[in-house]
Coordinates of C-alpha atoms in Angstrom, one line a residue:
M164 CA -92.7 -91.0 -132.5
S165 CA -92.5 -87.3 -131.5
S166 CA -90.2 -84.9 -133.5
F167 CA -87.5 -82.7 -132.0
I168 CA -88.5 -79.3 -130.7
K169 CA -85.9 -76.6 -130.7
S170 CA -85.4 -74.4 -127.7
K171 CA -86.6 -70.8 -128.1
R172 CA -83.8 -69.6 -125.7
Y173 CA -80.7 -71.7 -126.5
T174 CA -79.2 -72.5 -129.9
G175 CA -78.5 -76.2 -130.5
V176 CA -80.7 -77.4 -127.6
L177 CA -83.6 -79.7 -128.5
H178 CA -86.0 -82.0 -126.8
K179 CA -88.6 -84.7 -127.5
V180 CA -91.8 -85.1 -125.6
L181 CA -92.0 -88.7 -124.4
K182 CA -95.2 -90.8 -124.0
N183 CA -95.3 -90.2 -120.3
N184 CA -95.0 -86.4 -121.0
D185 CA -91.5 -86.3 -119.7
K186 CA -88.9 -84.5 -121.9
S187 CA -85.7 -86.0 -123.3
Y188 CA -83.1 -83.3 -123.9
Y189 CA -80.4 -83.3 -126.7
I190 CA -77.7 -81.0 -127.9
S191 CA -76.5 -80.6 -131.5
Y192 CA -73.5 -79.1 -133.1
K193 CA -71.3 -79.4 -136.2
L194 CA -68.2 -81.7 -136.2
K195 CA -66.1 -81.9 -139.3
D196 CA -69.0 -81.0 -141.7
K197 CA -71.2 -83.4 -139.9
H198 CA -74.1 -82.7 -137.6
V199 CA -73.8 -84.4 -134.2
R200 CA -76.7 -84.9 -131.8
I201 CA -76.1 -86.1 -128.3
Q202 CA -78.7 -87.1 -125.7
I203 CA -78.1 -85.3 -122.4
G204 CA -80.9 -86.6 -120.2
K205 CA -84.5 -86.3 -119.1
K206 CA -86.3 -83.5 -117.4
S207 CA -87.4 -85.9 -114.6
E208 CA -83.7 -86.5 -113.9
G209 CA -83.2 -82.7 -113.2
I210 CA -81.9 -81.8 -116.7
T211 CA -82.8 -78.3 -117.9
E212 CA -82.3 -76.3 -121.1
A213 CA -79.7 -74.2 -119.4
F214 CA -77.7 -77.2 -118.3
C215 CA -77.8 -78.6 -121.9
H216 CA -76.7 -75.2 -123.2
Q217 CA -73.6 -75.3 -120.9
K218 CA -72.8 -78.9 -122.1
R219 CA -73.0 -77.7 -125.7
I220 CA -70.6 -74.9 -125.0
E221 CA -68.1 -77.3 -123.4
A222 CA -68.4 -79.7 -126.4
I223 CA -67.7 -76.9 -128.9
N224 CA -64.8 -75.7 -126.9
N225 CA -63.3 -79.2 -126.9
I226 CA -63.4 -79.2 -130.6
K227 CA -61.8 -75.7 -130.9
F228 CA -58.9 -76.9 -128.7
G229 CA -58.3 -80.1 -130.8
D230 CA -60.5 -82.6 -128.9
D231 CA -63.0 -83.8 -131.5
S232 CA -64.6 -86.4 -129.3
P233 CA -68.4 -86.1 -129.0
V234 CA -68.2 -87.0 -125.4
V235 CA -68.9 -84.0 -123.2
N236 CA -66.0 -83.3 -120.9
T237 CA -67.1 -82.2 -117.5
K238 CA -63.6 -81.9 -116.0
K239 CA -62.7 -78.6 -117.5
K240 CA -62.7 -75.3 -115.7
E241 CA -65.4 -75.0 -113.1
K242 CA -68.8 -73.5 -114.1
L243 CA -69.6 -69.8 -113.6
F244 CA -71.8 -69.1 -110.7
A245 CA -74.1 -67.2 -113.1
E246 CA -74.6 -70.5 -115.0
I247 CA -75.7 -72.5 -112.1
A248 CA -77.9 -69.6 -111.0
E249 CA -79.7 -69.7 -114.4
I250 CA -80.1 -73.5 -114.0
Y251 CA -81.7 -72.9 -110.6
F252 CA -84.0 -70.1 -111.8
E253 CA -85.2 -72.2 -114.7
Y254 CA -86.3 -74.7 -112.1
S255 CA -87.6 -72.1 -109.7
E256 CA -89.8 -70.4 -112.3
V257 CA -91.9 -73.6 -112.5
H258 CA -91.8 -74.7 -108.9
N259 CA -91.5 -71.6 -106.7
K260 CA -94.3 -69.1 -106.2
D261 CA -91.7 -66.5 -105.1
Y262 CA -89.7 -66.8 -108.3
K263 CA -89.9 -63.2 -109.4
N264 CA -88.8 -61.8 -106.0
Q265 CA -85.9 -64.4 -105.9
R266 CA -84.8 -63.4 -109.3
A267 CA -85.0 -59.7 -108.5
R268 CA -83.0 -60.0 -105.3
Y269 CA -80.3 -62.0 -107.2
E270 CA -80.0 -59.5 -110.0
K271 CA -79.9 -56.4 -107.7
H272 CA -77.8 -57.6 -104.8
I273 CA -75.9 -60.9 -105.6
K274 CA -75.0 -60.7 -109.2
P275 CA -72.8 -57.6 -108.9
Y276 CA -70.5 -59.6 -106.6
T277 CA -70.5 -62.9 -108.4
R278 CA -70.5 -61.7 -112.0
D279 CA -68.0 -63.7 -114.2
L280 CA -66.7 -65.7 -111.2
A281 CA -66.5 -69.5 -111.3
I282 CA -68.1 -71.5 -108.5
D283 CA -64.7 -72.1 -106.9
E284 CA -63.9 -68.4 -106.9
I285 CA -66.7 -67.5 -104.7
T286 CA -65.3 -67.6 -101.2
P287 CA -66.7 -67.1 -97.7
E288 CA -64.6 -63.9 -97.6
L289 CA -66.4 -62.6 -100.7
I290 CA -69.8 -63.4 -99.3
E291 CA -68.8 -61.7 -96.0
K292 CA -67.7 -58.6 -97.9
M293 CA -71.1 -58.5 -99.6
M294 CA -72.8 -58.8 -96.2
Q295 CA -70.8 -55.9 -94.7
D296 CA -71.5 -53.7 -97.8
K297 CA -75.2 -54.4 -97.6
K298 CA -75.4 -53.5 -93.9
K299 CA -75.4 -49.8 -95.0
K300 CA -78.8 -50.2 -96.7
L301 CA -80.5 -53.5 -95.9
A302 CA -81.9 -55.0 -92.7
L303 CA -79.9 -57.8 -91.3
K304 CA -82.6 -60.3 -91.9
T305 CA -82.7 -59.4 -95.6
I306 CA -78.9 -59.8 -95.8
N307 CA -79.3 -63.3 -94.3
H308 CA -81.8 -64.1 -97.0
L309 CA -79.2 -63.2 -99.7
V310 CA -76.7 -65.6 -98.1
Q311 CA -79.4 -68.2 -98.0
A312 CA -80.2 -67.6 -101.7
I313 CA -76.5 -68.2 -102.7
G314 CA -76.6 -71.5 -100.7
T315 CA -79.8 -72.5 -102.4
I316 CA -78.3 -72.1 -105.8
Y317 CA -75.2 -74.1 -104.9
N318 CA -77.2 -76.8 -103.3
H319 CA -79.6 -77.2 -106.2
A320 CA -76.7 -77.8 -108.6
F321 CA -74.8 -80.0 -106.1
N322 CA -77.7 -82.2 -105.4
R323 CA -78.2 -82.8 -109.1
D324 CA -74.5 -83.6 -109.7
I325 CA -74.1 -80.5 -111.9
I326 CA -71.2 -79.4 -109.7
K327 CA -69.0 -81.2 -107.2
I328 CA -68.3 -78.2 -104.9
P329 CA -70.4 -77.6 -101.8
S330 CA -71.8 -74.2 -101.0
P331 CA -69.3 -71.8 -99.5
T332 CA -72.1 -70.3 -97.4
R333 CA -71.7 -73.3 -95.0
L334 CA -68.6 -71.5 -93.7
V335 CA -70.3 -68.1 -93.4
K336 CA -71.8 -66.9 -90.1
K337 CA -75.1 -65.1 -90.6
F338 CA -76.1 -62.0 -88.7
K339 CA -77.9 -62.4 -85.4
T340 CA -81.4 -60.9 -85.7
N341 CA -84.4 -60.5 -83.6
N342 CA -87.4 -61.3 -85.7
E343 CA -90.0 -60.3 -83.2
R344 CA -91.9 -57.1 -84.2
L345 CA -93.1 -55.2 -81.2
R346 CA -95.0 -52.5 -83.0
Y347 CA -98.8 -52.4 -83.5
L348 CA -101.1 -49.5 -84.2
C349 CA -103.2 -48.0 -81.4
L350 CA -106.8 -47.0 -82.1
E351 CA -105.8 -43.4 -82.8
E352 CA -103.2 -44.5 -85.3
I353 CA -105.6 -46.8 -87.0
K354 CA -108.0 -43.8 -87.4
E355 CA -105.1 -41.7 -88.7
L356 CA -104.3 -44.3 -91.3
Y357 CA -107.9 -44.7 -92.4
D358 CA -108.2 -40.9 -92.8
E359 CA -105.0 -40.8 -95.0
L360 CA -106.4 -43.6 -97.3
K361 CA -110.0 -42.6 -97.5
D362 CA -109.6 -41.1 -101.0
N363 CA -107.9 -44.2 -102.4
E364 CA -110.5 -46.9 -102.5
Q365 CA -108.1 -49.7 -103.3
L366 CA -105.6 -49.1 -100.5
Y367 CA -108.4 -48.3 -98.1
L368 CA -110.1 -51.6 -98.8
F369 CA -106.8 -53.5 -98.5
T370 CA -106.1 -51.9 -95.1
R371 CA -109.6 -52.6 -93.8
L372 CA -109.3 -56.3 -94.8
A373 CA -105.9 -56.5 -93.3
L374 CA -107.0 -55.1 -89.9
N375 CA -110.3 -57.1 -90.0
T376 CA -108.8 -60.5 -90.8
G377 CA -105.1 -60.3 -89.8
A378 CA -104.3 -62.1 -93.1
R379 CA -100.9 -61.7 -94.7
L380 CA -100.4 -59.5 -97.8
K381 CA -100.6 -62.2 -100.4
A382 CA -103.6 -63.8 -98.8
I383 CA -105.5 -60.5 -99.1
T384 CA -104.4 -59.6 -102.6
T385 CA -105.6 -63.0 -103.9
I386 CA -109.1 -62.8 -102.5
K387 CA -111.6 -63.3 -105.3
K388 CA -115.3 -62.5 -105.3
K389 CA -116.1 -66.2 -105.0
D390 CA -114.2 -66.3 -101.7
L391 CA -116.7 -64.0 -100.1
D392 CA -119.8 -65.2 -98.2
L393 CA -121.2 -61.8 -97.3
E394 CA -124.5 -63.2 -96.0
N395 CA -122.6 -65.1 -93.2
K396 CA -119.8 -62.4 -93.0
I397 CA -117.1 -64.9 -93.9
V398 CA -114.1 -64.8 -96.3
S399 CA -112.0 -67.8 -97.4
L400 CA -108.3 -67.0 -97.1
R401 CA -105.3 -68.9 -98.4
D402 CA -102.2 -69.0 -96.2
Y403 CA -99.3 -69.3 -98.7
K404 CA -96.8 -69.6 -95.9
N405 CA -98.4 -72.7 -94.4
E406 CA -100.0 -73.9 -97.6
S407 CA -103.5 -74.1 -96.1
Y408 CA -106.9 -72.4 -96.3
Y409 CA -108.8 -70.9 -93.4
R410 CA -111.8 -68.6 -92.7
G411 CA -111.8 -65.0 -91.7
F412 CA -114.8 -63.2 -90.2
L413 CA -116.0 -59.8 -91.3
Q414 CA -117.4 -56.8 -89.4
D415 CA -120.7 -55.3 -90.6
D416 CA -119.1 -52.1 -92.0
I417 CA -116.6 -53.9 -94.2
V418 CA -119.4 -56.2 -95.4
N419 CA -121.2 -53.2 -96.7
I420 CA -118.1 -52.0 -98.5
L421 CA -117.5 -55.4 -100.0
K422 CA -121.1 -55.7 -101.2
K423 CA -120.7 -52.5 -103.2
R424 CA -117.4 -53.7 -104.6
A425 CA -118.5 -57.2 -105.4
S426 CA -121.5 -56.0 -107.4
K427 CA -119.0 -54.8 -110.1
L428 CA -117.1 -58.0 -110.3
R429 CA -117.3 -61.5 -111.8
S430 CA -116.8 -64.6 -109.7
N431 CA -113.1 -65.1 -110.5
D432 CA -112.2 -61.4 -110.3
Y433 CA -109.8 -60.3 -107.5
I434 CA -111.4 -57.9 -105.0
L435 CA -108.4 -55.6 -105.0
M436 CA -107.8 -55.5 -108.7
Y437 CA -109.0 -52.0 -109.7
D438 CA -108.8 -50.1 -112.9
T439 CA -105.3 -48.9 -111.8
K440 CA -102.6 -50.2 -114.1
V441 CA -100.7 -52.7 -112.1
I442 CA -97.1 -53.4 -113.0
G443 CA -96.0 -56.8 -111.8
N444 CA -97.8 -58.7 -109.0
L445 CA -100.7 -57.1 -107.2
D446 CA -99.0 -57.7 -103.8
D447 CA -95.9 -55.9 -105.1
Y448 CA -98.0 -53.0 -106.3
I449 CA -99.8 -52.7 -103.0
S450 CA -96.5 -52.8 -101.1
R451 CA -95.0 -50.1 -103.2
K452 CA -98.0 -47.8 -102.7
M453 CA -98.3 -48.5 -99.0
K454 CA -94.7 -48.1 -97.9
P455 CA -94.3 -44.3 -98.4
I456 CA -97.6 -43.7 -96.7
L457 CA -96.6 -45.8 -93.6
D458 CA -93.2 -44.2 -93.5
E459 CA -94.6 -40.7 -93.6
L460 CA -97.2 -41.4 -90.9
F461 CA -95.2 -43.6 -88.5
N462 CA -91.5 -44.0 -89.4
K463 CA -90.1 -40.5 -89.7
D464 CA -87.6 -40.7 -86.9
L465 CA -86.8 -44.4 -87.0
D466 CA -83.6 -46.0 -88.4
I467 CA -84.3 -48.3 -91.4
K468 CA -82.8 -51.2 -89.5
D469 CA -85.1 -50.8 -86.5
T470 CA -87.4 -53.6 -87.6
R471 CA -88.9 -54.1 -84.2
N472 CA -90.5 -50.6 -84.2
R473 CA -90.9 -49.6 -87.8
V474 CA -94.5 -49.9 -89.2
V475 CA -94.7 -52.0 -92.3
I476 CA -97.6 -53.8 -94.0
H477 CA -97.0 -56.9 -91.7
T478 CA -97.7 -54.5 -88.8
L479 CA -101.3 -54.6 -89.7
R480 CA -101.4 -58.4 -89.0
H481 CA -99.7 -57.8 -85.6
T482 CA -102.2 -55.0 -84.9
F483 CA -105.1 -57.4 -85.5
A484 CA -103.8 -60.0 -83.1
S485 CA -102.7 -57.4 -80.5
H486 CA -106.1 -55.8 -80.2
L487 CA -107.7 -59.3 -80.0
A488 CA -105.5 -59.9 -77.0
I489 CA -106.2 -56.5 -75.5
N490 CA -109.9 -57.2 -75.7
G491 CA -109.6 -60.4 -73.8
T492 CA -109.9 -62.9 -76.7
P493 CA -108.7 -66.4 -75.6
I494 CA -105.3 -67.2 -76.8
F495 CA -106.4 -70.4 -78.6
T496 CA -109.1 -68.3 -80.5
I497 CA -106.4 -65.9 -81.6
Q498 CA -104.3 -68.8 -82.8
K499 CA -107.2 -70.0 -84.9
L500 CA -108.0 -66.6 -86.3
M501 CA -104.3 -66.0 -87.2
N502 CA -103.9 -69.5 -88.6
H503 CA -100.8 -70.2 -86.6
K504 CA -99.6 -73.7 -86.8
D505 CA -97.8 -73.5 -83.4
I506 CA -99.3 -71.9 -80.3
K507 CA -95.8 -70.6 -79.5
Q508 CA -96.3 -68.1 -82.3
T509 CA -99.5 -66.8 -80.7
M510 CA -98.1 -66.6 -77.1
R511 CA -96.2 -63.4 -77.9
Y512 CA -99.6 -61.7 -77.7
A513 CA -100.6 -63.1 -74.3
K514 CA -98.7 -60.3 -72.5
L515 CA -101.3 -57.9 -73.9
S516 CA -104.3 -59.7 -72.5
P517 CA -106.3 -58.1 -69.6
D518 CA -105.2 -61.0 -67.2
S519 CA -101.5 -60.6 -68.1
G520 CA -100.9 -58.8 -64.8
K521 CA -100.8 -55.3 -66.2
E522 CA -103.6 -54.0 -64.0
Y523 CA -101.8 -55.0 -60.8
I524 CA -98.8 -52.8 -61.7
Q525 CA -101.0 -49.7 -61.3
E526 CA -101.5 -50.5 -57.6
L527 CA -97.9 -51.5 -57.0
Y528 CA -96.1 -49.6 -54.2
K529 CA -99.2 -47.6 -53.4

C-alpha cells in the first residue's frame, strides 16, 4: 500500500497514489494533542491541493472558535476569489497550453480589483468599473477576455461544487468589437520590413516563414528541424487553435536559408531557437522583439485601439492570404493553405481577387 506524500506547497496536505494512478487527497491537523487526518477526495473527482488547503484552514478555524468537530464546515464565510482562482490555475497548469499567459493577465489586470474580496463581494458593478478603467490602455477585445477569464474561474469552481454562487459576469455586457483586421502589408512595406530585419537572423527568418506559410505565431516558433522536408519544399505545421496539423509550402529562397540553418541543428531542435537567451516562451520572446519594430515602421500615427489598421504579428498571416487572393489564387486553395476550418473565414479575402469587380470600377462613368 502506498505511503502518504506531503505537498511541497501546502502544509498539512497529503496524498496517496492509488493503483490506477489516481490520487487520494487528505488533510491533517492537530486536535487536542491528537493528530487528525481526513480524506477529502480524489483528483479524478476534481479535488486539488489548493482546495484541500482551504478545507484545512476552515477546519482549523472551526477549532479556534470552539467547534472541535473534525467535519469540515462548508457553510462559513464565502471563499475569497483569490482562492478559487488558485484552484483554477492549479488545474489550468496541467490542462491548458495558454496557462502562463492566463496567469499573467490575472496577476496584472484582474487581481488588483479582486484582492481580498470574497466571491459574493465581486459584483457586476465592480467588473464594469474594471472594464472602464482598462479602456484607457487596453483594446476592447482584450478587456472582454479579462471578463471571460473571471467567468471561467467562477464556472470551474461552480461546476465542481466548490462554490454555490454562479459567475457575476453573466450579468455583465461585454464591449462590442469588430475583430476583422483590414490591414495587410503591400510589397513595398514587405521589402521595408525585410530591410529592417536583415541584420537579425532570428527575426528575419521568423518573418520570412510567416509571410511564406501564413502560419500563426506559435505554429512557427514550434517548427523543429524534423518538420522540414526541404527536398520537396514542405514544412509540417501545427495549428494550435484548431488542434490539427497541416502542410506549408516553401519558396526556393527560403529553402536555401533553412538549409543553412538546419545544418547546425539536431532533429528535435527548434528552427528559431538561436543562441539568444530567451526568457519565457519563444513565442513571447519573438512578440516582444517584433512589436517595437512594427510600431516604428507602420503604427506611428495610429491609436492603440485601432485594431483594424495597426500592424501586429498576426498581420503577417493576413498579408499572406491577401496576396494569394490578389494573385488570383482560388478561394478554396487559400482556405487549405490557411488551414481554415470554415470557408467563411476565408471569404473575407475574396474581395481582393482579380475577379472581385475592382477592374470594372476603373471604367465606371467614363
